[in-house]
Every structure is written in C-alpha cells, then in structure tokens.
Amino acid sequence: MFITFEGTEGSGKSTLIRTLSEKLTLAGIDHITTREPGGTSVAEGIRKVILDHEMGSLTELFLYEAARAEHFEKTVLPALKKKQIVLCDRFTDSTIAYQGFARKLNLKLIDQLNKIATHSRAPDLTFFLDIPVEQGLARATNPNRFENEGLAFQKTVRRGFLYSIKKHPRRWRVLKVAKKTPDQLADEVLAQMRLRSKGRK
Ligand code: TYD
C-alpha cells in the first residue's frame, strides 16, 4: 500500500509519520518512511538545491519532478514490489498545490509531469492534515523559503489541496489536526488503512 501525507506548512506531517512508523514496527508490519523532495541521495541533493536557492518557477517544477522520478524508481517502486507499506511525506499533490496554485504554473503540464515521474501510479490513500494556515505558520521554527512566502501564499497552497481533494475524493482522507495528539492521529490513520485494505480484498 502506498500512502502519502500532504498539508500546508507546520501541519505536523513528519511527527505523525514518525509515530505511525513506530506503531507499525511494534505490530511487526513491514514498511518504509520516505519524503519528497528526497528519499534517495540524488533526490536529497536536489532537495538541497531547491530549498537553498531562489529560482524561476519552471526550474523549481522540473527539479521537483526530477527528484520525484529518481525517488519513485529507486525507493518507492522497489518497496511496493517487496509488498512493503510506503509512507511518504509529500508527493504529487504538493506540486499541484505549490507549483500549480501558488506559483500559477499550468495544471495540465504538472499533471503530465507527475504521471511521467510516477509511471502513473497514484497513491492508494492520501491524508490531508487540516490545520488553519495561521496556526501552521506560527508552529514553524526554522522557516524554509516557502514558509517565508507568508500567509496569502499558504492560503493559495491550501486551495490547491482542496482542489485535489474534490477531484479525487476516494483517495483522500482529511484529518482534523486541532487538539489531537500525534498518537490519536496515527490511530485514525491506522483505522483508515485497515478499512482500505479490507475494501480491496
Ligand atoms: P520541508 O522542509 O520538507 O517542508 P514541510 O516540512 O512543510 O514538508 O520542505 C519541502 C518544501 O517543498 C515544502 O515547503 C513544500 C515544497 N514542495 C513543493 O513546492 N512542491 C513539491 O512538489 C513538493 C514535494 C514540495
């Protein structure tokens, strides 16, 4: 099963993924955790270039997609072939939200590049960590250049995620983050994963 986690800045994706991974390990369930951009040495190198430098929007898009192609072929696909569960922090929906909505690049082009980079393999489930953008930004301790773009940018990113949720409602699960602990959220995710795998049998 291929599971991705999406959200605006400071929504708590990485803490949730860590907690979830601990629970899966305790239950003896084979899985990997990974992230985009990143997840292989080349893709982590591209991540550093993207996050450390200002650049044109199109350059940014191609770098995210290059990192994705590498990550998908070298990390995600081999794990899925070994029947491991893959938990991935951000994926194709982030590109629609950030480069499509916030940077205003063509959505059809992004969709095509996403499909090429992922061999058209969509995630089985995508969790949206829903938190007011103001709260998320306030949580950011070491802001990256996307967090520094400010509130209006984050609100547009959020609209981008809501667009994808509307477009593919069966794949998405919305997690209301407010007042919930990572432990509670991880249990919600596990329950949804069980339902999804039962539905497939
Ligand atoms: P990161 O520090 O991991 O942010 P976060 O913890 O919020 O996930 O940096 C990744 C940044 O890259 C994040 O601001 C979102 C952005 N991003 C895109 O703009 N497009 C993409 O396709 C992906 C995967 C990420």
PDB file of C-alpha atoms in Angstrom, residues 37-188:
ATOM      1  CA  PRO A  37      11.732  16.073  -2.351  1.00  0.00           C
ATOM      2  CA  GLY A  38      14.245  13.461  -1.200  1.00  0.00           C
ATOM      3  CA  GLY A  39      14.358   9.788  -0.364  1.00  0.00           C
ATOM      4  CA  THR A  40      17.489   8.894  -2.399  1.00  0.00           C
ATOM      5  CA  SER A  41      20.921  10.506  -2.362  1.00  0.00           C
ATOM      6  CA  VAL A  42      20.370  12.236  -5.734  1.00  0.00           C
ATOM      7  CA  ALA A  43      16.894  13.440  -4.728  1.00  0.00           C
ATOM      8  CA  GLU A  44      18.195  14.689  -1.360  1.00  0.00           C
ATOM      9  CA  GLY A  45      20.852  16.623  -3.309  1.00  0.00           C
ATOM     10  CA  ILE A  46      18.130  18.160  -5.498  1.00  0.00           C
ATOM     11  CA  ARG A  47      16.169  18.997  -2.321  1.00  0.00           C
ATOM     12  CA  LYS A  48      19.119  20.993  -1.029  1.00  0.00           C
ATOM     13  CA  VAL A  49      19.368  22.918  -4.312  1.00  0.00           C
ATOM     14  CA  ILE A  50      15.640  23.726  -4.254  1.00  0.00           C
ATOM     15  CA  LEU A  51      15.456  24.787  -0.613  1.00  0.00           C
ATOM     16  CA  ASP A  52      18.727  26.753  -0.532  1.00  0.00           C
ATOM     17  CA  HIS A  53      18.323  28.802  -3.731  1.00  0.00           C
ATOM     18  CA  GLU A  54      15.883  31.262  -5.261  1.00  0.00           C
ATOM     19  CA  MET A  55      14.985  30.217  -8.825  1.00  0.00           C
ATOM     20  CA  GLY A  56      12.379  30.510 -11.551  1.00  0.00           C
ATOM     21  CA  SER A  57       9.089  28.665 -11.085  1.00  0.00           C
ATOM     22  CA  LEU A  58       9.646  26.405 -14.078  1.00  0.00           C
ATOM     23  CA  THR A  59      13.127  25.464 -12.861  1.00  0.00           C
ATOM     24  CA  GLU A  60      11.608  24.667  -9.496  1.00  0.00           C
ATOM     25  CA  LEU A  61       8.949  22.459 -11.116  1.00  0.00           C
ATOM     26  CA  PHE A  62      11.499  20.493 -13.161  1.00  0.00           C
ATOM     27  CA  LEU A  63      13.695  19.964 -10.106  1.00  0.00           C
ATOM     28  CA  TYR A  64      10.787  18.621  -8.036  1.00  0.00           C
ATOM     29  CA  GLU A  65       9.829  16.308 -10.893  1.00  0.00           C
ATOM     30  CA  ALA A  66      13.424  15.157 -11.405  1.00  0.00           C
ATOM     31  CA  ALA A  67      13.696  14.381  -7.695  1.00  0.00           C
ATOM     32  CA  ARG A  68      10.355  12.553  -7.904  1.00  0.00           C
ATOM     33  CA  ALA A  69      11.357  10.407 -10.905  1.00  0.00           C
ATOM     34  CA  GLU A  70      14.520   9.327  -9.105  1.00  0.00           C
ATOM     35  CA  HIS A  71      12.743   8.736  -5.784  1.00  0.00           C
ATOM     36  CA  PHE A  72       9.905   6.798  -7.386  1.00  0.00           C
ATOM     37  CA  GLU A  73      12.154   4.458  -9.381  1.00  0.00           C
ATOM     38  CA  LYS A  74      14.799   3.895  -6.744  1.00  0.00           C
ATOM     39  CA  THR A  75      12.823   3.912  -3.492  1.00  0.00           C
ATOM     40  CA  VAL A  76       9.031   3.782  -3.837  1.00  0.00           C
ATOM     41  CA  LEU A  77       8.602   1.224  -6.606  1.00  0.00           C
ATOM     42  CA  PRO A  78      11.122  -1.337  -5.235  1.00  0.00           C
ATOM     43  CA  ALA A  79       9.460  -1.134  -1.796  1.00  0.00           C
ATOM     44  CA  LEU A  80       5.981  -1.632  -3.268  1.00  0.00           C
ATOM     45  CA  LYS A  81       7.273  -4.604  -5.247  1.00  0.00           C
ATOM     46  CA  LYS A  82       8.503  -6.107  -1.972  1.00  0.00           C
ATOM     47  CA  LYS A  83       4.972  -5.597  -0.570  1.00  0.00           C
ATOM     48  CA  GLN A  84       6.200  -3.047   1.934  1.00  0.00           C
ATOM     49  CA  ILE A  85       3.884  -0.249   3.009  1.00  0.00           C
ATOM     50  CA  VAL A  86       5.309   3.076   1.823  1.00  0.00           C
ATOM     51  CA  LEU A  87       4.626   6.176   3.948  1.00  0.00           C
ATOM     52  CA  CYS A  88       5.665   9.272   2.030  1.00  0.00           C
ATOM     53  CA  ASP A  89       5.830  12.850   3.348  1.00  0.00           C
ATOM     54  CA  ARG A  90       4.502  14.911   0.392  1.00  0.00           C
ATOM     55  CA  PHE A  91       4.064  13.701  -3.207  1.00  0.00           C
ATOM     56  CA  THR A  92       2.421  14.778  -6.481  1.00  0.00           C
ATOM     57  CA  ASP A  93      -0.393  16.726  -4.795  1.00  0.00           C
ATOM     58  CA  SER A  94       2.180  19.124  -3.313  1.00  0.00           C
ATOM     59  CA  THR A  95       3.299  20.031  -6.824  1.00  0.00           C
ATOM     60  CA  ILE A  96      -0.276  20.830  -7.833  1.00  0.00           C
ATOM     61  CA  ALA A  97      -0.742  22.959  -4.708  1.00  0.00           C
ATOM     62  CA  TYR A  98       2.641  24.749  -4.647  1.00  0.00           C
ATOM     63  CA  GLN A  99       3.760  24.982  -8.289  1.00  0.00           C
ATOM     64  CA  GLY A 100       0.249  24.882  -9.779  1.00  0.00           C
ATOM     65  CA  PHE A 101      -1.828  27.025  -7.466  1.00  0.00           C
ATOM     66  CA  ALA A 102       0.748  29.138  -5.625  1.00  0.00           C
ATOM     67  CA  ARG A 103       3.254  29.586  -8.496  1.00  0.00           C
ATOM     68  CA  LYS A 104       0.468  29.555 -11.107  1.00  0.00           C
ATOM     69  CA  LEU A 105       2.067  27.069 -13.491  1.00  0.00           C
ATOM     70  CA  ASN A 106      -0.140  25.151 -15.911  1.00  0.00           C
ATOM     71  CA  LEU A 107      -2.040  22.364 -14.129  1.00  0.00           C
ATOM     72  CA  LYS A 108      -2.205  20.133 -17.202  1.00  0.00           C
ATOM     73  CA  LEU A 109       1.566  20.318 -17.614  1.00  0.00           C
ATOM     74  CA  ILE A 110       2.040  19.435 -13.929  1.00  0.00           C
ATOM     75  CA  ASP A 111      -0.366  16.535 -14.219  1.00  0.00           C
ATOM     76  CA  GLN A 112       1.545  15.180 -17.222  1.00  0.00           C
ATOM     77  CA  LEU A 113       4.918  15.503 -15.497  1.00  0.00           C
ATOM     78  CA  ASN A 114       3.529  13.906 -12.332  1.00  0.00           C
ATOM     79  CA  LYS A 115       2.284  10.953 -14.366  1.00  0.00           C
ATOM     80  CA  ILE A 116       5.601  10.540 -16.194  1.00  0.00           C
ATOM     81  CA  ALA A 117       7.623  10.705 -12.975  1.00  0.00           C
ATOM     82  CA  THR A 118       5.442   8.150 -11.167  1.00  0.00           C
ATOM     83  CA  HIS A 119       4.620   5.755 -14.028  1.00  0.00           C
ATOM     84  CA  SER A 120       1.012   6.896 -13.438  1.00  0.00           C
ATOM     85  CA  ARG A 121       0.931   5.119 -10.070  1.00  0.00           C
ATOM     86  CA  ALA A 122      -1.301   7.185  -7.773  1.00  0.00           C
ATOM     87  CA  PRO A 123      -1.163   6.669  -4.005  1.00  0.00           C
ATOM     88  CA  ASP A 124      -3.739   4.268  -2.536  1.00  0.00           C
ATOM     89  CA  LEU A 125      -4.534   6.756   0.216  1.00  0.00           C
ATOM     90  CA  THR A 126      -3.592  10.382   0.792  1.00  0.00           C
ATOM     91  CA  PHE A 127      -4.051  12.041   4.170  1.00  0.00           C
ATOM     92  CA  PHE A 128      -4.554  15.798   4.336  1.00  0.00           C
ATOM     93  CA  LEU A 129      -3.518  17.239   7.684  1.00  0.00           C
ATOM     94  CA  ASP A 130      -6.010  20.007   8.028  1.00  0.00           C
ATOM     95  CA  ILE A 131      -4.852  22.919  10.160  1.00  0.00           C
ATOM     96  CA  PRO A 132      -5.577  26.673   9.818  1.00  0.00           C
ATOM     97  CA  VAL A 133      -2.646  28.131   7.864  1.00  0.00           C
ATOM     98  CA  GLU A 134      -2.079  30.797  10.547  1.00  0.00           C
ATOM     99  CA  GLN A 135      -1.579  28.095  13.179  1.00  0.00           C
ATOM    100  CA  GLY A 136       0.772  26.093  10.974  1.00  0.00           C
ATOM    101  CA  LEU A 137       2.967  29.082  10.146  1.00  0.00           C
ATOM    102  CA  ALA A 138       3.142  30.001  13.840  1.00  0.00           C
ATOM    103  CA  ARG A 139       4.497  26.492  14.543  1.00  0.00           C
ATOM    104  CA  ALA A 140       7.345  26.736  12.015  1.00  0.00           C
ATOM    105  CA  THR A 141      10.579  27.033  13.979  1.00  0.00           C
ATOM    106  CA  ASN A 142      13.147  27.128  11.166  1.00  0.00           C
ATOM    107  CA  PRO A 143      11.197  28.526   8.184  1.00  0.00           C
ATOM    108  CA  ASN A 144      12.207  27.427   4.668  1.00  0.00           C
ATOM    109  CA  ARG A 145      11.754  29.747   1.686  1.00  0.00           C
ATOM    110  CA  PHE A 146       8.173  28.549   1.105  1.00  0.00           C
ATOM    111  CA  GLU A 147       7.203  29.309   4.685  1.00  0.00           C
ATOM    112  CA  ASN A 148       8.759  32.752   4.275  1.00  0.00           C
ATOM    113  CA  GLU A 149       6.357  33.482   1.392  1.00  0.00           C
ATOM    114  CA  GLY A 150       3.739  34.282   4.029  1.00  0.00           C
ATOM    115  CA  LEU A 151       0.057  33.849   4.698  1.00  0.00           C
ATOM    116  CA  ALA A 152      -1.503  34.636   1.295  1.00  0.00           C
ATOM    117  CA  PHE A 153       0.825  32.093  -0.365  1.00  0.00           C
ATOM    118  CA  GLN A 154      -0.084  29.402   2.174  1.00  0.00           C
ATOM    119  CA  LYS A 155      -3.784  30.092   1.689  1.00  0.00           C
ATOM    120  CA  THR A 156      -3.387  29.552  -2.056  1.00  0.00           C
ATOM    121  CA  VAL A 157      -1.490  26.323  -1.375  1.00  0.00           C
ATOM    122  CA  ARG A 158      -4.381  25.210   0.811  1.00  0.00           C
ATOM    123  CA  ARG A 159      -6.839  25.957  -2.001  1.00  0.00           C
ATOM    124  CA  GLY A 160      -4.701  23.768  -4.250  1.00  0.00           C
ATOM    125  CA  PHE A 161      -5.032  20.833  -1.861  1.00  0.00           C
ATOM    126  CA  LEU A 162      -8.801  21.359  -1.555  1.00  0.00           C
ATOM    127  CA  TYR A 163      -8.982  21.296  -5.382  1.00  0.00           C
ATOM    128  CA  SER A 164      -7.222  17.901  -5.499  1.00  0.00           C
ATOM    129  CA  ILE A 165      -9.415  16.526  -2.699  1.00  0.00           C
ATOM    130  CA  LYS A 166     -12.501  17.491  -4.663  1.00  0.00           C
ATOM    131  CA  LYS A 167     -11.083  15.952  -7.823  1.00  0.00           C
ATOM    132  CA  HIS A 168     -10.139  12.581  -6.255  1.00  0.00           C
ATOM    133  CA  PRO A 169     -12.389  12.220  -3.188  1.00  0.00           C
ATOM    134  CA  ARG A 170     -11.973   8.419  -2.946  1.00  0.00           C
ATOM    135  CA  ARG A 171      -8.217   8.634  -2.475  1.00  0.00           C
ATOM    136  CA  TRP A 172      -8.196  11.405   0.155  1.00  0.00           C
ATOM    137  CA  ARG A 173      -8.868  11.341   3.908  1.00  0.00           C
ATOM    138  CA  VAL A 174      -8.997  14.654   5.759  1.00  0.00           C
ATOM    139  CA  LEU A 175      -7.531  14.608   9.276  1.00  0.00           C
ATOM    140  CA  LYS A 176      -8.595  17.458  11.530  1.00  0.00           C
ATOM    141  CA  VAL A 177      -5.391  18.174  13.384  1.00  0.00           C
ATOM    142  CA  ALA A 178      -6.706  20.647  16.002  1.00  0.00           C
ATOM    143  CA  LYS A 179      -6.303  19.477  19.601  1.00  0.00           C
ATOM    144  CA  LYS A 180      -5.364  15.923  18.586  1.00  0.00           C
ATOM    145  CA  THR A 181      -2.131  14.273  19.674  1.00  0.00           C
ATOM    146  CA  PRO A 182       0.124  12.557  17.108  1.00  0.00           C
ATOM    147  CA  ASP A 183      -0.843   9.296  18.819  1.00  0.00           C
ATOM    148  CA  GLN A 184      -4.566   9.886  18.203  1.00  0.00           C
ATOM    149  CA  LEU A 185      -3.912  10.933  14.622  1.00  0.00           C
ATOM    150  CA  ALA A 186      -1.772   7.853  13.988  1.00  0.00           C
ATOM    151  CA  ASP A 187      -4.605   5.634  15.282  1.00  0.00           C
ATOM    152  CA  GLU A 188      -7.014   7.356  12.888  1.00  0.00           C
TER     153      GLU A 188
END
